[in-house]
Amino acid sequence: MAAGCLLALTLTLFQSLLIGPSSQEPFPSAVTIKSWVDKMQEDLVTLAKTASGVNQLVDIYEKYQDLYTVEPNNARQLVEIAARDIEKLLSNRSKALVVSLTYIPTFYYFPLPIYYLSFMLYLD
């Protein structure tokens, strides 16, 4: 029994000497790591362009370039117009909801539930 344990211990030590600890393996150089990072970044950009269809938009623009005009714009003015339109739509929607909620009791002969009343308070 002792001889078997000694043989197993000897074989294990011999195997560990042949394989060597992983800490002795050389760590990749900074240049190698930088090249890996650059390659991953390039792959991510390619993937994003492919998934978003940017390349197709460029092809469409180049094919039909004579049909498009590119003009400078005022970003602040565009955002203000969009915000005003959104506010107008939300205002119209809230008015329509209030009107429709006021007609519910006339169609149905039961009192207006509490959650309708609390919903109406959040509209304004």
PDB file of C-alpha atoms in Angstrom:
ATOM      1  CA  MET A   1       0.000   0.000   0.000  1.00  0.00           C
ATOM      2  CA  ALA A   2       2.788   2.397   0.948  1.00  0.00           C
ATOM      3  CA  ALA A   3       4.665   1.493  -2.219  1.00  0.00           C
ATOM      4  CA  GLY A   4       1.576   2.308  -4.317  1.00  0.00           C
ATOM      5  CA  CYS A   5       1.198   5.705  -2.641  1.00  0.00           C
ATOM      6  CA  LEU A   6       4.904   6.428  -3.145  1.00  0.00           C
ATOM      7  CA  LEU A   7       4.620   5.454  -6.822  1.00  0.00           C
ATOM      8  CA  ALA A   8       1.563   7.699  -7.312  1.00  0.00           C
ATOM      9  CA  LEU A   9       3.334  10.606  -5.584  1.00  0.00           C
ATOM     10  CA  THR A  10       6.442  10.102  -7.710  1.00  0.00           C
ATOM     11  CA  LEU A  11       4.440   9.976 -10.935  1.00  0.00           C
ATOM     12  CA  THR A  12       2.494  13.096  -9.960  1.00  0.00           C
ATOM     13  CA  LEU A  13       5.691  15.031  -9.198  1.00  0.00           C
ATOM     14  CA  PHE A  14       7.313  13.823 -12.430  1.00  0.00           C
ATOM     15  CA  GLN A  15       4.242  14.845 -14.434  1.00  0.00           C
ATOM     16  CA  SER A  16       4.202  18.293 -12.821  1.00  0.00           C
ATOM     17  CA  LEU A  17       7.861  18.763 -13.738  1.00  0.00           C
ATOM     18  CA  LEU A  18       7.171  17.841 -17.355  1.00  0.00           C
ATOM     19  CA  ILE A  19       4.123  20.072 -17.704  1.00  0.00           C
ATOM     20  CA  GLY A  20       5.442  22.989 -15.665  1.00  0.00           C
ATOM     21  CA  PRO A  21       3.351  25.461 -13.734  1.00  0.00           C
ATOM     22  CA  SER A  22       1.186  27.805 -15.742  1.00  0.00           C
ATOM     23  CA  SER A  23       2.647  30.842 -14.015  1.00  0.00           C
ATOM     24  CA  GLN A  24       5.888  30.319 -15.946  1.00  0.00           C
ATOM     25  CA  GLU A  25       4.168  30.772 -19.286  1.00  0.00           C
ATOM     26  CA  PRO A  26       5.079  34.130 -20.814  1.00  0.00           C
ATOM     27  CA  PHE A  27       2.414  36.823 -20.562  1.00  0.00           C
ATOM     28  CA  PRO A  28       1.527  38.446 -23.903  1.00  0.00           C
ATOM     29  CA  SER A  29       3.371  41.652 -24.598  1.00  0.00           C
ATOM     30  CA  ALA A  30       1.681  45.048 -24.608  1.00  0.00           C
ATOM     31  CA  VAL A  31       1.969  45.180 -28.396  1.00  0.00           C
ATOM     32  CA  THR A  32       0.172  41.835 -28.731  1.00  0.00           C
ATOM     33  CA  ILE A  33      -2.603  42.905 -26.365  1.00  0.00           C
ATOM     34  CA  LYS A  34      -2.965  46.213 -28.235  1.00  0.00           C
ATOM     35  CA  SER A  35      -3.315  44.354 -31.547  1.00  0.00           C
ATOM     36  CA  TRP A  36      -6.008  42.106 -30.003  1.00  0.00           C
ATOM     37  CA  VAL A  37      -7.903  45.155 -28.737  1.00  0.00           C
ATOM     38  CA  ASP A  38      -7.654  46.883 -32.120  1.00  0.00           C
ATOM     39  CA  LYS A  39      -8.927  43.760 -33.895  1.00  0.00           C
ATOM     40  CA  MET A  40     -11.860  43.408 -31.467  1.00  0.00           C
ATOM     41  CA  GLN A  41     -12.718  47.092 -31.918  1.00  0.00           C
ATOM     42  CA  GLU A  42     -12.597  46.752 -35.693  1.00  0.00           C
ATOM     43  CA  ASP A  43     -14.840  43.666 -35.547  1.00  0.00           C
ATOM     44  CA  LEU A  44     -17.333  45.462 -33.291  1.00  0.00           C
ATOM     45  CA  VAL A  45     -17.514  48.471 -35.613  1.00  0.00           C
ATOM     46  CA  THR A  46     -18.031  46.178 -38.604  1.00  0.00           C
ATOM     47  CA  LEU A  47     -20.749  44.285 -36.748  1.00  0.00           C
ATOM     48  CA  ALA A  48     -22.503  47.512 -35.717  1.00  0.00           C
ATOM     49  CA  LYS A  49     -22.404  48.867 -39.263  1.00  0.00           C
ATOM     50  CA  THR A  50     -23.756  45.622 -40.677  1.00  0.00           C
ATOM     51  CA  ALA A  51     -26.507  45.265 -38.079  1.00  0.00           C
ATOM     52  CA  SER A  52     -27.656  48.878 -38.355  1.00  0.00           C
ATOM     53  CA  GLY A  53     -27.695  48.953 -42.149  1.00  0.00           C
ATOM     54  CA  VAL A  54     -25.444  52.008 -42.420  1.00  0.00           C
ATOM     55  CA  ASN A  55     -23.619  50.547 -45.392  1.00  0.00           C
ATOM     56  CA  GLN A  56     -26.919  50.011 -47.211  1.00  0.00           C
ATOM     57  CA  LEU A  57     -27.910  53.627 -46.564  1.00  0.00           C
ATOM     58  CA  VAL A  58     -24.612  54.815 -48.026  1.00  0.00           C
ATOM     59  CA  ASP A  59     -25.159  52.637 -51.098  1.00  0.00           C
ATOM     60  CA  ILE A  60     -28.702  53.970 -51.544  1.00  0.00           C
ATOM     61  CA  TYR A  61     -27.494  57.559 -51.191  1.00  0.00           C
ATOM     62  CA  GLU A  62     -24.704  57.062 -53.717  1.00  0.00           C
ATOM     63  CA  LYS A  63     -27.062  55.358 -56.177  1.00  0.00           C
ATOM     64  CA  TYR A  64     -29.736  58.075 -55.972  1.00  0.00           C
ATOM     65  CA  GLN A  65     -27.523  61.023 -55.054  1.00  0.00           C
ATOM     66  CA  ASP A  66     -29.103  63.270 -57.679  1.00  0.00           C
ATOM     67  CA  LEU A  67     -32.488  62.938 -55.905  1.00  0.00           C
ATOM     68  CA  TYR A  68     -31.178  64.132 -52.530  1.00  0.00           C
ATOM     69  CA  THR A  69     -30.136  67.520 -51.284  1.00  0.00           C
ATOM     70  CA  VAL A  70     -28.020  67.967 -48.211  1.00  0.00           C
ATOM     71  CA  GLU A  71     -28.532  71.252 -46.407  1.00  0.00           C
ATOM     72  CA  PRO A  72     -27.376  72.572 -43.063  1.00  0.00           C
ATOM     73  CA  ASN A  73     -30.000  72.806 -40.340  1.00  0.00           C
ATOM     74  CA  ASN A  74     -30.480  74.346 -36.931  1.00  0.00           C
ATOM     75  CA  ALA A  75     -30.551  71.456 -34.482  1.00  0.00           C
ATOM     76  CA  ARG A  76     -31.948  73.567 -31.637  1.00  0.00           C
ATOM     77  CA  GLN A  77     -34.854  74.721 -33.805  1.00  0.00           C
ATOM     78  CA  LEU A  78     -35.617  71.156 -34.923  1.00  0.00           C
ATOM     79  CA  VAL A  79     -35.679  69.933 -31.313  1.00  0.00           C
ATOM     80  CA  GLU A  80     -37.942  72.819 -30.269  1.00  0.00           C
ATOM     81  CA  ILE A  81     -40.395  72.082 -33.082  1.00  0.00           C
ATOM     82  CA  ALA A  82     -40.436  68.367 -32.244  1.00  0.00           C
ATOM     83  CA  ALA A  83     -40.955  69.094 -28.529  1.00  0.00           C
ATOM     84  CA  ARG A  84     -43.806  71.496 -29.308  1.00  0.00           C
ATOM     85  CA  ASP A  85     -45.485  68.927 -31.570  1.00  0.00           C
ATOM     86  CA  ILE A  86     -45.142  66.212 -28.923  1.00  0.00           C
ATOM     87  CA  GLU A  87     -46.623  68.485 -26.252  1.00  0.00           C
ATOM     88  CA  LYS A  88     -49.527  69.313 -28.570  1.00  0.00           C
ATOM     89  CA  LEU A  89     -50.199  65.623 -29.249  1.00  0.00           C
ATOM     90  CA  LEU A  90     -50.081  64.768 -25.545  1.00  0.00           C
ATOM     91  CA  SER A  91     -52.389  67.662 -24.724  1.00  0.00           C
ATOM     92  CA  ASN A  92     -54.923  66.535 -27.330  1.00  0.00           C
ATOM     93  CA  ARG A  93     -54.693  62.972 -26.052  1.00  0.00           C
ATOM     94  CA  SER A  94     -55.264  63.970 -22.441  1.00  0.00           C
ATOM     95  CA  LYS A  95     -58.258  66.117 -23.455  1.00  0.00           C
ATOM     96  CA  ALA A  96     -59.712  63.217 -25.424  1.00  0.00           C
ATOM     97  CA  LEU A  97     -59.246  60.881 -22.469  1.00  0.00           C
ATOM     98  CA  VAL A  98     -60.958  63.298 -20.096  1.00  0.00           C
ATOM     99  CA  VAL A  99     -63.873  63.694 -22.504  1.00  0.00           C
ATOM    100  CA  SER A 100     -64.207  59.938 -22.991  1.00  0.00           C
ATOM    101  CA  LEU A 101     -64.021  59.330 -19.239  1.00  0.00           C
ATOM    102  CA  THR A 102     -66.763  61.867 -18.568  1.00  0.00           C
ATOM    103  CA  TYR A 103     -69.125  60.003 -20.927  1.00  0.00           C
ATOM    104  CA  ILE A 104     -68.552  56.590 -19.333  1.00  0.00           C
ATOM    105  CA  PRO A 105     -71.152  57.110 -16.559  1.00  0.00           C
ATOM    106  CA  THR A 106     -73.811  58.104 -19.108  1.00  0.00           C
ATOM    107  CA  PHE A 107     -73.406  54.830 -21.014  1.00  0.00           C
ATOM    108  CA  TYR A 108     -73.118  52.582 -18.001  1.00  0.00           C
ATOM    109  CA  TYR A 109     -75.297  52.895 -14.946  1.00  0.00           C
ATOM    110  CA  PHE A 110     -72.683  52.364 -12.271  1.00  0.00           C
ATOM    111  CA  PRO A 111     -70.489  54.836 -10.390  1.00  0.00           C
ATOM    112  CA  LEU A 112     -67.100  55.726 -11.797  1.00  0.00           C
ATOM    113  CA  PRO A 113     -64.444  53.518 -10.156  1.00  0.00           C
ATOM    114  CA  ILE A 114     -61.746  55.125  -8.049  1.00  0.00           C
ATOM    115  CA  TYR A 115     -58.930  54.187 -10.428  1.00  0.00           C
ATOM    116  CA  TYR A 116     -60.586  56.218 -13.221  1.00  0.00           C
ATOM    117  CA  LEU A 117     -60.692  59.229 -10.949  1.00  0.00           C
ATOM    118  CA  SER A 118     -57.070  58.835  -9.913  1.00  0.00           C
ATOM    119  CA  PHE A 119     -56.103  58.402 -13.578  1.00  0.00           C
ATOM    120  CA  MET A 120     -57.824  61.680 -14.436  1.00  0.00           C
ATOM    121  CA  LEU A 121     -55.809  63.479 -11.770  1.00  0.00           C
ATOM    122  CA  TYR A 122     -52.540  62.461 -13.454  1.00  0.00           C
ATOM    123  CA  LEU A 123     -53.549  63.824 -16.843  1.00  0.00           C
ATOM    124  CA  ASP A 124     -53.032  67.468 -15.944  1.00  0.00           C
TER     125      ASP A 124
END
